[in-house]
Amino acid sequence: MIEENLYDKVKKQIDEYYKKEDCSIWKNNFHIEMPFGLVNDPNGLSYYNGEFYIFYQWNPFDCEHNNKHWGLVRTKDFINFSKPKVVLKPVDWFDKNGCYSGCGIVRDDKLNLFYTGNVKDENNERSSYQCIATYDKNGICTKNEVVIDGQPEGYTAHFRDPYVFIENEIYYSIIGTQTNDLKGKVVIYNSKNLKEWNFVGELKTNMNDFGYMWECPNMVKLDNEKYAFIFSPQGIEGEEFKYQNIYQSGYVIGNLNLNTLTLNHEGFKELDMGFEFYAPQVFKYNNENIMIAWVGMPEKEEEYPSNNRDGRVFALSMPRVLEEKDGVLYQRPFKALEKLRKDKQLELRNIETKEYTINPSSRTLEMKLNLDLNLNTLVEIKFKFKNEYISLMYNKNTQVCIIDRNHMKLKPNGIRKFKLKASNSLKFHIFIDNSIIEIYYQDGIEATTVMYFPKNNELSIEIKSQENLFISELDLWNLKKINYN
Ligand code: FRU
């Protein structure tokens, strides 16, 4: 049992932390990160009382996957944030081994939080309870009660991550689970008042044999009335150009019939082809679907050097707007992030060159790069830190993009490959933070998230090709730090 006085200590540590400058070269400037501990899934994403509420899984005590709390930061503009705060503590009988992931929904001027209470008995047997808590305008969080006790018949206790959406004035909760014969699925409950929930049944999809567990489901209504069912399946075999991480996060798009519980959908597509991206959550704001994901991967935390050196591991992704075009979810950074731009370092147009090297004046940058591929088949961008580098390569003949971080001295290493269509023009939108790089390709048809831990701070960026290279546009900005007050 966690003693209450530990929380006073955590609060003090947080206050002390923000009084000083953190000098770690890996401390991210514009990705949400905690002063210490392990962060995973974004939770309860909502717009409430004039602010964005960003909750997340947080172990504030160490860098291991236990003691899961919900932490919270609030922001109006994605630049100024409230200091992190512990909100849900795993101290009750129904959540004593973790206040696991869930969502937020505003009703009657209250922010309702749904989460999974994870409980393990002395034999390590798991029980899962779906719980509700409310967060009020004065910052008081009250746990209410268990609203769904255990799982329906036919499913194991891997039953978690409720996501609530509303359709025709009825609330629906989809919950990630596993059948008794170990197939990943989601089940649906409904409710008129968010308190009493009725089991409706399993969502029928074409994915009957698609991994052994589906975590963190989202059901997101698109402009064309279709739904994107976004989830994180576990147990999918890796392929040459797909599914290269231990677990995946992606979506299918289709027509949802809530009477028959059928989702008539197209194929599954991953949301991010990089290394660290999992458990995304989507919320609506001004009719836009905004997604934030965990920049991390389950079961890999020991590989990350910030863990031992800085006492902190993982972060949250930049907020990304999702937009459906021709059956694909395009991702672009949420508009508010343009305010992070501090000064423009470079603006190039129509340059033909053999090789172009940038020595930026800072290491937190936004770069828009459009290349004209008429002359080239192979291009490479290197993010160099003296004698180590990450390389991004594109081959127009094979239409394959490769990210290689095997030339970094410190782990994590590895290569990711994915298919990317380009004929004459190749567009990158790149965000470099101190230990995270997010790249959006061809207006957001693909994205990659990469964590990296350089030994020194001196970044140079090389753009090159065997033949002459035609840079049609290159814009580079220094980016500000977000603050926590
Ligand atoms: C996904 C996940 C969720 C769970 C949470 C626990 O990363 O495993 O299914 O609720 O993390 O931290």
CSV table of C-alpha atoms and ligand atoms in Angstrom, one decimal:
chain,number,residue,atom,x,y,z
A,1,MET,CA,0.0,0.0,0.0
A,2,ILE,CA,1.3,3.5,-0.9
A,3,GLU,CA,1.5,5.7,2.1
A,4,GLU,CA,-0.2,9.1,1.8
A,5,ASN,CA,3.0,11.1,2.9
A,6,LEU,CA,4.8,9.8,-0.2
A,7,TYR,CA,2.5,12.1,-2.2
A,8,ASP,CA,3.6,15.2,-0.2
A,9,LYS,CA,7.1,14.2,-1.2
A,10,VAL,CA,6.2,13.9,-4.8
A,11,LYS,CA,4.5,17.3,-4.8
A,12,LYS,CA,7.5,18.9,-3.2
A,13,GLN,CA,9.9,17.2,-5.7
A,14,ILE,CA,7.8,18.6,-8.6
A,15,ASP,CA,7.8,22.1,-7.1
A,16,GLU,CA,11.6,21.9,-6.5
A,17,TYR,CA,12.2,20.6,-10.0
A,18,TYR,CA,10.5,23.5,-11.8
A,19,LYS,CA,12.5,26.1,-9.8
A,20,LYS,CA,15.7,25.0,-11.5
A,21,GLU,CA,16.9,24.5,-15.0
A,22,ASP,CA,17.1,20.9,-16.1
A,23,CYS,CA,20.5,20.6,-17.9
A,24,SER,CA,20.1,17.1,-19.3
A,25,ILE,CA,20.8,17.3,-23.0
A,26,TRP,CA,18.0,14.8,-23.4
A,27,LYS,CA,15.3,16.8,-21.7
A,28,ASN,CA,12.7,17.5,-24.3
A,29,ASN,CA,11.6,21.1,-24.9
A,30,PHE,CA,8.2,20.8,-26.5
A,31,HIS,CA,7.1,17.3,-25.9
A,32,ILE,CA,5.2,16.7,-22.6
A,33,GLU,CA,7.5,14.9,-20.3
A,34,MET,CA,7.6,14.4,-16.5
A,35,PRO,CA,10.3,15.6,-14.2
A,36,PHE,CA,10.8,12.0,-13.1
A,37,GLY,CA,9.3,8.6,-13.3
A,38,LEU,CA,7.7,6.6,-16.2
A,39,VAL,CA,5.0,8.0,-18.4
A,40,ASN,CA,2.9,5.9,-20.7
A,41,ASP,CA,-0.6,6.2,-22.3
A,42,PRO,CA,-2.4,9.5,-22.7
A,43,ASN,CA,-5.7,9.3,-20.8
A,44,GLY,CA,-8.8,11.3,-20.3
A,45,LEU,CA,-8.1,13.8,-23.1
A,46,SER,CA,-10.7,16.5,-23.0
A,47,TYR,CA,-11.5,20.2,-23.5
A,48,TYR,CA,-13.1,21.4,-20.3
A,49,ASN,CA,-13.6,24.7,-18.6
A,50,GLY,CA,-11.7,26.6,-21.3
A,51,GLU,CA,-8.6,24.3,-21.2
A,52,PHE,CA,-7.2,21.2,-22.6
A,53,TYR,CA,-6.9,18.4,-20.0
A,54,ILE,CA,-4.2,16.0,-20.7
A,55,PHE,CA,-4.1,13.1,-18.3
A,56,TYR,CA,-1.6,10.2,-18.7
A,57,GLN,CA,-0.3,7.0,-17.0
A,58,TRP,CA,2.4,8.0,-14.6
A,59,ASN,CA,4.6,6.1,-12.2
A,60,PRO,CA,6.0,9.0,-10.2
A,61,PHE,CA,8.1,6.8,-8.0
A,62,ASP,CA,10.5,5.1,-10.4
A,63,CYS,CA,11.0,4.1,-14.1
A,64,GLU,CA,9.2,0.7,-13.9
A,65,HIS,CA,5.8,-0.3,-15.1
A,66,ASN,CA,4.1,-0.4,-11.8
A,67,ASN,CA,2.3,2.1,-9.4
A,68,LYS,CA,0.2,3.4,-12.3
A,69,HIS,CA,-1.4,6.8,-11.4
A,70,TRP,CA,-3.1,9.3,-13.6
A,71,GLY,CA,-1.1,12.5,-13.8
A,72,LEU,CA,-2.5,15.7,-15.2
A,73,VAL,CA,-1.3,18.8,-17.0
A,74,ARG,CA,-3.7,21.5,-18.3
A,75,THR,CA,-3.1,24.0,-21.0
A,76,LYS,CA,-4.9,26.6,-23.0
A,77,ASP,CA,-2.4,26.9,-25.8
A,78,PHE,CA,0.0,23.9,-25.8
A,79,ILE,CA,2.8,26.3,-24.7
A,80,ASN,CA,2.0,27.1,-21.1
A,81,PHE,CA,1.1,24.2,-19.0
A,82,SER,CA,0.1,23.7,-15.4
A,83,LYS,CA,2.7,21.8,-13.4
A,84,PRO,CA,2.1,18.0,-13.4
A,85,LYS,CA,-0.1,16.7,-10.7
A,86,VAL,CA,-1.0,13.3,-9.4
A,87,VAL,CA,-4.8,12.9,-9.8
A,88,LEU,CA,-5.8,9.3,-9.5
A,89,LYS,CA,-3.9,7.2,-7.0
A,90,PRO,CA,-4.0,3.4,-6.9
A,91,VAL,CA,-5.0,3.2,-3.3
A,92,ASP,CA,-8.5,1.6,-3.3
A,93,TRP,CA,-9.6,-2.0,-3.2
A,94,PHE,CA,-10.8,-1.8,-6.8
A,95,ASP,CA,-7.6,-0.2,-8.3
A,96,LYS,CA,-4.8,-1.1,-5.8
A,97,ASN,CA,-2.5,-2.4,-8.6
A,98,GLY,CA,-3.0,0.4,-11.0
A,99,CYS,CA,-5.4,3.1,-12.1
A,100,TYR,CA,-5.1,2.0,-15.7
A,101,SER,CA,-6.0,3.8,-18.9
A,102,GLY,CA,-9.3,5.4,-19.8
A,103,CYS,CA,-11.0,8.4,-21.2
A,104,GLY,CA,-12.7,11.7,-20.2
A,105,ILE,CA,-16.2,12.9,-21.1
A,106,VAL,CA,-17.7,16.2,-20.1
A,107,ARG,CA,-21.4,16.1,-19.0
A,108,ASP,CA,-23.4,18.6,-16.8
A,109,ASP,CA,-20.3,20.8,-16.4
A,110,LYS,CA,-18.3,18.0,-14.9
A,111,LEU,CA,-15.4,16.1,-16.3
A,112,ASN,CA,-16.1,12.4,-15.9
A,113,LEU,CA,-13.1,10.1,-16.0
A,114,PHE,CA,-13.4,6.5,-16.9
A,115,TYR,CA,-10.6,4.2,-16.1
A,116,THR,CA,-9.7,0.6,-15.3
A,117,GLY,CA,-8.9,-0.5,-11.8
A,118,ASN,CA,-6.3,-3.2,-12.0
A,119,VAL,CA,-6.2,-5.6,-9.1
A,120,LYS,CA,-3.9,-8.6,-8.5
A,121,ASP,CA,-4.4,-11.1,-5.7
A,122,GLU,CA,-1.7,-13.0,-3.8
A,123,ASN,CA,-1.5,-15.6,-6.6
A,124,ASN,CA,-1.0,-12.8,-9.1
A,125,GLU,CA,-4.6,-13.4,-10.5
A,126,ARG,CA,-5.9,-10.3,-12.2
A,127,SER,CA,-9.3,-8.7,-11.7
A,128,SER,CA,-10.4,-5.6,-13.7
A,129,TYR,CA,-13.0,-3.1,-12.7
A,130,GLN,CA,-14.2,-0.2,-14.8
A,131,CYS,CA,-14.4,2.8,-12.6
A,132,ILE,CA,-15.6,6.4,-12.8
A,133,ALA,CA,-14.2,9.5,-11.1
A,134,THR,CA,-15.1,13.2,-11.5
A,135,TYR,CA,-12.8,16.1,-11.8
A,136,ASP,CA,-14.3,19.5,-10.9
A,137,LYS,CA,-13.5,23.1,-11.7
A,138,ASN,CA,-11.7,23.5,-8.4
A,139,GLY,CA,-9.3,20.7,-9.2
A,140,ILE,CA,-10.9,18.2,-6.9
A,141,CYS,CA,-10.9,14.7,-8.1
A,142,THR,CA,-13.5,12.3,-6.6
A,143,LYS,CA,-13.5,8.6,-7.2
A,144,ASN,CA,-17.1,7.5,-7.4
A,145,GLU,CA,-17.6,3.9,-7.9
A,146,VAL,CA,-17.1,0.8,-9.9
A,147,VAL,CA,-19.5,0.9,-12.8
A,148,ILE,CA,-18.6,-2.4,-14.4
A,149,ASP,CA,-17.5,-5.2,-12.1
A,150,GLY,CA,-15.4,-7.8,-13.9
A,151,GLN,CA,-15.8,-8.9,-17.5
A,152,PRO,CA,-18.6,-10.5,-19.5
A,153,GLU,CA,-18.6,-14.3,-19.8
A,154,GLY,CA,-16.3,-15.6,-22.5
A,155,TYR,CA,-13.5,-13.1,-21.9
A,156,THR,CA,-10.4,-13.1,-19.7
A,157,ALA,CA,-9.6,-10.4,-17.1
A,158,HIS,CA,-7.5,-8.6,-19.7
A,159,PHE,CA,-10.4,-6.2,-19.9
A,160,ARG,CA,-9.5,-2.5,-19.8
A,161,ASP,CA,-9.1,1.0,-21.3
A,162,PRO,CA,-12.8,2.2,-21.6
A,163,TYR,CA,-13.4,4.8,-24.3
A,164,VAL,CA,-16.8,6.5,-24.2
A,165,PHE,CA,-18.5,8.1,-27.2
A,166,ILE,CA,-22.0,9.4,-27.8
A,167,GLU,CA,-24.4,8.6,-30.6
A,168,ASN,CA,-28.1,9.6,-30.7
A,169,GLU,CA,-27.9,10.7,-27.0
A,170,ILE,CA,-26.8,7.3,-25.9
A,171,TYR,CA,-23.3,6.8,-24.4
A,172,TYR,CA,-21.3,3.8,-25.6
A,173,SER,CA,-18.2,2.5,-23.9
A,174,ILE,CA,-15.9,0.3,-25.9
A,175,ILE,CA,-13.5,-1.8,-23.8
A,176,GLY,CA,-10.4,-3.6,-25.0
A,177,THR,CA,-10.3,-7.3,-24.2
A,178,GLN,CA,-9.3,-10.9,-24.9
A,179,THR,CA,-11.6,-13.9,-25.5
A,180,ASN,CA,-11.1,-17.1,-23.5
A,181,ASP,CA,-9.4,-18.5,-26.6
A,182,LEU,CA,-7.0,-15.6,-26.5
A,183,LYS,CA,-8.2,-13.5,-29.4
A,184,GLY,CA,-8.0,-9.7,-29.2
A,185,LYS,CA,-11.5,-8.0,-29.3
A,186,VAL,CA,-13.5,-5.1,-28.0
A,187,VAL,CA,-16.9,-5.2,-26.3
A,188,ILE,CA,-19.5,-2.5,-26.1
A,189,TYR,CA,-21.6,-1.3,-23.2
A,190,ASN,CA,-24.2,1.5,-23.3
A,191,SER,CA,-25.7,3.9,-20.8
A,192,LYS,CA,-28.1,6.9,-20.6
A,193,ASN,CA,-26.5,8.6,-17.6
A,194,LEU,CA,-22.8,7.4,-17.5
A,195,LYS,CA,-23.5,5.6,-14.2
A,196,GLU,CA,-25.5,2.5,-15.2
A,197,TRP,CA,-24.0,0.5,-17.9
A,198,ASN,CA,-25.5,-2.4,-19.9
A,199,PHE,CA,-23.5,-5.0,-21.7
A,200,VAL,CA,-24.5,-4.9,-25.4
A,201,GLY,CA,-22.0,-7.3,-27.0
A,202,GLU,CA,-18.8,-7.7,-29.0
A,203,LEU,CA,-18.0,-5.5,-31.9
A,204,LYS,CA,-18.2,-7.5,-35.1
A,205,THR,CA,-15.3,-6.8,-37.4
A,206,ASN,CA,-13.4,-8.8,-40.1
A,207,MET,CA,-10.5,-9.1,-37.8
A,208,ASN,CA,-11.3,-12.4,-36.1
A,209,ASP,CA,-7.8,-13.5,-35.7
A,210,PHE,CA,-5.7,-10.3,-35.2
A,211,GLY,CA,-3.6,-10.6,-32.1
A,212,TYR,CA,-4.3,-11.9,-28.6
A,213,MET,CA,-5.2,-8.6,-27.0
A,214,TRP,CA,-6.6,-5.2,-28.1
A,215,GLU,CA,-5.5,-2.3,-25.9
A,216,CYS,CA,-6.7,1.3,-25.8
A,217,PRO,CA,-9.6,1.3,-28.3
A,218,ASN,CA,-11.0,4.6,-29.7
A,219,MET,CA,-14.2,5.0,-31.8
A,220,VAL,CA,-13.8,8.2,-33.7
A,221,LYS,CA,-16.5,9.7,-35.9
A,222,LEU,CA,-15.2,11.2,-39.1
A,223,ASP,CA,-16.6,14.0,-41.2
A,224,ASN,CA,-18.1,11.5,-43.7
A,225,GLU,CA,-20.1,9.8,-40.9
A,226,LYS,CA,-17.8,6.8,-41.0
A,227,TYR,CA,-15.9,5.8,-37.9
A,228,ALA,CA,-12.2,5.2,-37.4
A,229,PHE,CA,-11.7,2.4,-35.0
A,230,ILE,CA,-8.3,3.0,-33.5
A,231,PHE,CA,-6.7,0.4,-31.3
A,232,SER,CA,-3.4,-1.1,-30.2
A,233,PRO,CA,-3.4,-4.9,-31.0
A,234,GLN,CA,-0.8,-7.1,-29.4
A,235,GLY,CA,0.5,-10.3,-31.0
A,236,ILE,CA,0.8,-9.3,-34.7
A,237,GLU,CA,3.6,-10.9,-36.6
A,238,GLY,CA,6.2,-8.5,-38.0
A,239,GLU,CA,6.6,-8.1,-41.8
A,240,GLU,CA,9.3,-6.4,-43.9
A,241,PHE,CA,7.5,-3.1,-44.2
A,242,LYS,CA,4.9,-3.3,-41.4
A,243,TYR,CA,4.3,-4.2,-37.8
A,244,GLN,CA,8.0,-3.9,-36.8
A,245,ASN,CA,7.6,-2.9,-33.2
A,246,ILE,CA,6.7,-5.4,-30.4
A,247,TYR,CA,3.1,-4.0,-30.4
A,248,GLN,CA,1.2,-2.0,-33.0
A,249,SER,CA,-1.2,1.0,-33.0
A,250,GLY,CA,-3.4,1.6,-36.0
A,251,TYR,CA,-7.0,1.8,-37.3
A,252,VAL,CA,-9.7,0.6,-39.7
A,253,ILE,CA,-12.3,2.9,-41.2
A,254,GLY,CA,-15.8,1.8,-41.8
A,255,ASN,CA,-19.6,2.1,-41.3
A,256,LEU,CA,-20.6,1.4,-37.7
A,257,ASN,CA,-24.1,-0.1,-37.0
A,258,LEU,CA,-24.7,0.2,-33.3
A,259,ASN,CA,-27.9,-2.0,-33.6
A,260,THR,CA,-26.1,-4.9,-35.0
A,261,LEU,CA,-22.7,-4.0,-33.5
A,262,THR,CA,-21.1,-4.4,-36.9
A,263,LEU,CA,-18.2,-2.4,-38.2
A,264,ASN,CA,-18.0,-2.9,-42.0
A,265,HIS,CA,-14.5,-1.8,-42.6
A,266,GLU,CA,-11.4,-1.6,-44.9
A,267,GLY,CA,-8.0,-2.9,-44.0
A,268,PHE,CA,-5.9,-2.1,-40.9
A,269,LYS,CA,-3.2,0.6,-41.2
A,270,GLU,CA,-0.6,1.6,-38.7
A,271,LEU,CA,-0.6,5.2,-37.5
A,272,ASP,CA,3.1,5.6,-37.1
A,273,MET,CA,6.0,3.7,-38.8
A,274,GLY,CA,8.7,4.7,-36.3
A,275,PHE,CA,9.9,3.1,-33.2
A,276,GLU,CA,8.2,4.7,-30.2
A,277,PHE,CA,4.5,5.2,-30.7
A,278,TYR,CA,1.7,3.4,-28.8
A,279,ALA,CA,-1.7,3.7,-27.2
A,280,PRO,CA,-2.9,6.8,-29.0
A,281,GLN,CA,-6.1,8.6,-27.8
A,282,VAL,CA,-8.3,10.9,-29.8
A,283,PHE,CA,-10.6,13.7,-28.5
A,284,LYS,CA,-12.8,16.2,-30.3
A,285,TYR,CA,-12.1,19.9,-30.2
A,286,ASN,CA,-13.9,22.3,-32.5
A,287,ASN,CA,-14.9,19.5,-34.8
A,288,GLU,CA,-11.4,18.3,-35.2
A,289,ASN,CA,-10.2,14.9,-34.1
A,290,ILE,CA,-7.0,15.4,-32.1
A,291,MET,CA,-4.7,12.5,-31.3
A,292,ILE,CA,-2.0,12.3,-28.7
A,293,ALA,CA,0.0,9.1,-28.3
A,294,TRP,CA,2.6,7.6,-25.9
A,295,VAL,CA,6.1,8.1,-27.2
A,296,GLY,CA,7.3,4.8,-25.9
A,297,MET,CA,6.9,1.1,-26.2
A,298,PRO,CA,5.8,-1.5,-23.6
A,299,GLU,CA,8.4,-3.9,-22.2
A,300,LYS,CA,11.4,-1.9,-23.5
A,301,GLU,CA,12.0,0.7,-20.7
A,302,GLU,CA,15.3,-0.7,-19.7
A,303,GLU,CA,16.8,0.1,-23.1
A,304,TYR,CA,16.4,3.9,-22.6
A,305,PRO,CA,19.4,5.6,-21.1
A,306,SER,CA,17.4,8.5,-19.7
A,307,ASN,CA,16.0,6.0,-17.3
A,308,ASN,CA,19.2,5.6,-15.3
A,309,ARG,CA,20.8,8.9,-15.9
A,310,ASP,CA,17.8,11.3,-15.6
A,311,GLY,CA,15.4,9.2,-13.6
A,312,ARG,CA,12.8,9.7,-16.3
A,313,VAL,CA,11.6,7.8,-19.3
A,314,PHE,CA,9.1,8.3,-22.2
A,315,ALA,CA,6.9,11.2,-23.1
A,316,LEU,CA,3.7,12.2,-25.0
A,317,SER,CA,3.6,12.9,-28.7
A,318,MET,CA,2.7,16.3,-30.2
A,319,PRO,CA,-1.0,16.7,-30.6
A,320,ARG,CA,-1.9,15.6,-34.2
A,321,VAL,CA,-5.0,16.4,-36.1
A,322,LEU,CA,-6.5,13.4,-38.0
A,323,GLU,CA,-8.2,14.0,-41.3
A,324,GLU,CA,-9.6,11.3,-43.5
A,325,LYS,CA,-8.8,11.4,-47.3
A,326,ASP,CA,-9.4,8.5,-49.6
A,327,GLY,CA,-9.8,6.1,-46.8
A,328,VAL,CA,-6.5,7.1,-45.1
A,329,LEU,CA,-6.1,9.1,-41.9
A,330,TYR,CA,-3.7,12.0,-42.6
A,331,GLN,CA,-1.9,13.4,-39.6
A,332,ARG,CA,-0.7,17.0,-39.1
A,333,PRO,CA,0.5,18.8,-36.1
A,334,PHE,CA,-2.2,20.7,-34.3
A,335,LYS,CA,-2.2,24.3,-35.5
A,336,ALA,CA,-1.5,25.8,-32.1
A,337,LEU,CA,2.0,24.4,-32.3
A,338,GLU,CA,2.9,27.0,-34.9
A,339,LYS,CA,3.3,29.4,-31.9
A,340,LEU,CA,6.3,27.4,-30.8
A,341,ARG,CA,8.2,28.9,-33.7
A,342,LYS,CA,10.7,31.3,-32.3
A,343,ASP,CA,12.8,32.6,-35.2
A,344,LYS,CA,13.2,31.5,-38.7
A,345,GLN,CA,16.8,30.3,-39.4
A,346,LEU,CA,16.5,29.5,-43.0
A,347,GLU,CA,14.3,29.9,-46.0
A,348,LEU,CA,15.5,28.4,-49.2
A,349,ARG,CA,13.7,28.1,-52.5
A,350,ASN,CA,14.7,26.3,-55.7
A,351,ILE,CA,18.3,25.3,-55.0
A,352,GLU,CA,20.1,22.7,-57.0
A,353,THR,CA,23.1,21.3,-55.2
A,354,LYS,CA,25.1,18.1,-54.7
A,355,GLU,CA,24.8,18.2,-50.9
A,356,TYR,CA,23.4,20.6,-48.4
A,357,THR,CA,24.5,20.8,-44.8
A,358,ILE,CA,22.7,22.8,-42.1
A,359,ASN,CA,24.4,23.7,-38.8
A,360,PRO,CA,21.4,25.0,-36.8
A,361,SER,CA,21.8,27.3,-33.9
A,362,SER,CA,19.7,25.2,-31.7
A,363,ARG,CA,18.7,21.6,-31.3
A,364,THR,CA,14.9,22.0,-31.1
A,365,LEU,CA,13.7,22.7,-34.6
A,366,GLU,CA,10.9,22.5,-37.1
A,367,MET,CA,11.9,21.9,-40.6
A,368,LYS,CA,9.7,21.8,-43.7
A,369,LEU,CA,11.6,20.2,-46.6
A,370,ASN,CA,10.3,19.7,-50.2
A,371,LEU,CA,12.5,17.9,-52.6
A,372,ASP,CA,11.9,17.7,-56.3
A,373,LEU,CA,12.7,14.1,-57.2
A,374,ASN,CA,13.0,14.4,-61.0
A,375,LEU,CA,16.8,14.1,-60.8
A,376,ASN,CA,17.1,11.6,-58.1
A,377,THR,CA,16.3,8.1,-57.1
A,378,LEU,CA,17.9,8.0,-53.7
A,379,VAL,CA,18.0,10.7,-51.1
A,380,GLU,CA,19.4,10.7,-47.6
A,381,ILE,CA,19.0,13.0,-44.6
A,382,LYS,CA,21.4,12.6,-41.8
A,383,PHE,CA,20.8,14.0,-38.3
A,384,LYS,CA,24.4,14.1,-37.1
A,385,PHE,CA,25.9,14.5,-33.7
A,386,LYS,CA,29.6,14.6,-34.4
A,387,ASN,CA,30.4,11.0,-35.0
A,388,GLU,CA,27.0,9.5,-34.5
A,389,TYR,CA,23.9,9.9,-36.6
A,390,ILE,CA,20.3,8.9,-37.5
A,391,SER,CA,19.7,8.4,-41.1
A,392,LEU,CA,16.5,8.8,-43.1
A,393,MET,CA,16.7,7.3,-46.6
A,394,TYR,CA,14.2,7.3,-49.5
A,395,ASN,CA,14.4,5.3,-52.6
A,396,LYS,CA,12.1,6.4,-55.4
A,397,ASN,CA,12.5,3.2,-57.4
A,398,THR,CA,11.4,0.9,-54.6
A,399,GLN,CA,9.2,3.5,-52.9
A,400,VAL,CA,10.7,2.6,-49.6
A,401,CYS,CA,11.7,4.8,-46.7
A,402,ILE,CA,14.2,3.7,-44.1
A,403,ILE,CA,15.0,5.1,-40.7
A,404,ASP,CA,18.2,3.8,-39.3
A,405,ARG,CA,19.4,4.6,-35.8
A,406,ASN,CA,22.1,1.9,-35.7
A,407,HIS,CA,24.8,4.6,-35.9
A,408,MET,CA,23.9,6.0,-32.5
A,409,LYS,CA,26.3,5.0,-29.8
A,410,LEU,CA,23.6,4.6,-27.1
A,411,LYS,CA,20.6,2.4,-27.3
A,412,PRO,CA,17.8,2.2,-28.5
A,413,ASN,CA,19.0,1.2,-32.0
A,414,GLY,CA,17.3,-0.4,-34.9
A,415,ILE,CA,15.9,0.1,-38.4
A,416,ARG,CA,12.4,0.7,-39.6
A,417,LYS,CA,11.2,0.4,-43.2
A,418,PHE,CA,8.0,1.4,-44.8
A,419,LYS,CA,6.4,2.0,-48.1
A,420,LEU,CA,5.9,5.6,-49.1
A,421,LYS,CA,4.5,6.8,-52.4
A,422,ALA,CA,6.3,9.6,-54.2
A,423,SER,CA,6.7,10.5,-57.8
A,424,ASN,CA,8.2,13.9,-58.4
A,425,SER,CA,7.9,15.5,-55.0
A,426,LEU,CA,8.9,14.3,-51.6
A,427,LYS,CA,7.8,16.3,-48.6
A,428,PHE,CA,8.9,16.1,-45.0
A,429,HIS,CA,7.7,18.0,-42.0
A,430,ILE,CA,10.2,17.3,-39.2
A,431,PHE,CA,10.2,18.2,-35.5
A,432,ILE,CA,13.4,17.7,-33.6
A,433,ASP,CA,13.3,17.8,-29.9
A,434,ASN,CA,16.2,16.9,-27.6
A,435,SER,CA,15.4,13.1,-27.5
A,436,ILE,CA,12.5,12.8,-29.9
A,437,ILE,CA,12.1,13.3,-33.6
A,438,GLU,CA,8.6,13.3,-35.2
A,439,ILE,CA,8.4,13.3,-39.0
A,440,TYR,CA,5.3,13.7,-41.1
A,441,TYR,CA,5.6,12.5,-44.8
A,442,GLN,CA,3.8,13.7,-47.9
A,443,ASP,CA,1.3,16.0,-46.0
A,444,GLY,CA,0.8,13.4,-43.2
A,445,ILE,CA,0.0,10.2,-45.0
A,446,GLU,CA,2.7,8.6,-42.9
A,447,ALA,CA,4.4,9.6,-39.7
A,448,THR,CA,7.3,8.3,-37.7
A,449,THR,CA,8.3,8.9,-34.1
A,450,VAL,CA,11.9,8.2,-33.0
A,451,MET,CA,13.6,8.5,-29.7
A,452,TYR,CA,17.3,9.0,-29.7
A,453,PHE,CA,20.0,9.7,-27.1
A,454,PRO,CA,23.0,11.5,-28.5
A,455,LYS,CA,26.2,11.7,-26.5
A,456,ASN,CA,26.7,15.4,-27.4
A,457,ASN,CA,24.6,18.4,-28.4
A,458,GLU,CA,26.1,19.4,-31.7
A,459,LEU,CA,23.5,18.8,-34.4
A,460,SER,CA,24.1,19.1,-38.1
A,461,ILE,CA,21.7,18.1,-40.8
A,462,GLU,CA,23.0,16.8,-44.1
A,463,ILE,CA,20.7,16.4,-47.1
A,464,LYS,CA,22.3,14.5,-50.0
A,465,SER,CA,21.9,12.4,-53.0
A,466,GLN,CA,24.2,10.7,-55.6
A,467,GLU,CA,23.0,13.0,-58.3
A,468,ASN,CA,22.3,16.7,-58.0
A,469,LEU,CA,19.5,17.5,-55.6
A,470,PHE,CA,16.8,19.9,-56.2
A,471,ILE,CA,15.5,21.5,-53.0
A,472,SER,CA,12.3,23.3,-53.9
A,473,GLU,CA,11.6,24.5,-50.4
A,474,LEU,CA,13.3,24.4,-47.1
A,475,ASP,CA,12.1,26.3,-44.0
A,476,LEU,CA,13.7,26.0,-40.6
A,477,TRP,CA,12.6,27.5,-37.3
A,478,ASN,CA,14.0,27.4,-33.8
A,479,LEU,CA,11.4,26.2,-31.4
A,480,LYS,CA,10.5,27.5,-28.0
A,481,LYS,CA,10.3,25.5,-24.8
A,482,ILE,CA,6.9,24.8,-23.3
A,483,ASN,CA,6.6,26.0,-19.7
A,484,TYR,CA,5.0,24.5,-16.6
A,485,ASN,CA,3.7,27.0,-14.0
B,1,FRU,C1,-1.1,0.2,-22.8
B,1,FRU,C2,-1.5,-0.3,-21.4
B,1,FRU,C3,-3.0,-0.3,-21.2
B,1,FRU,C4,-3.1,-0.2,-19.7
B,1,FRU,C5,-2.0,0.7,-19.3
B,1,FRU,C6,-1.3,0.4,-18.0
B,1,FRU,O1,0.2,0.8,-22.8
B,1,FRU,O2,-1.0,-1.6,-21.2
B,1,FRU,O3,-3.7,-1.4,-21.8
B,1,FRU,O4,-4.3,0.3,-19.3
B,1,FRU,O5,-1.0,0.6,-20.4
B,1,FRU,O6,-0.3,1.3,-17.7
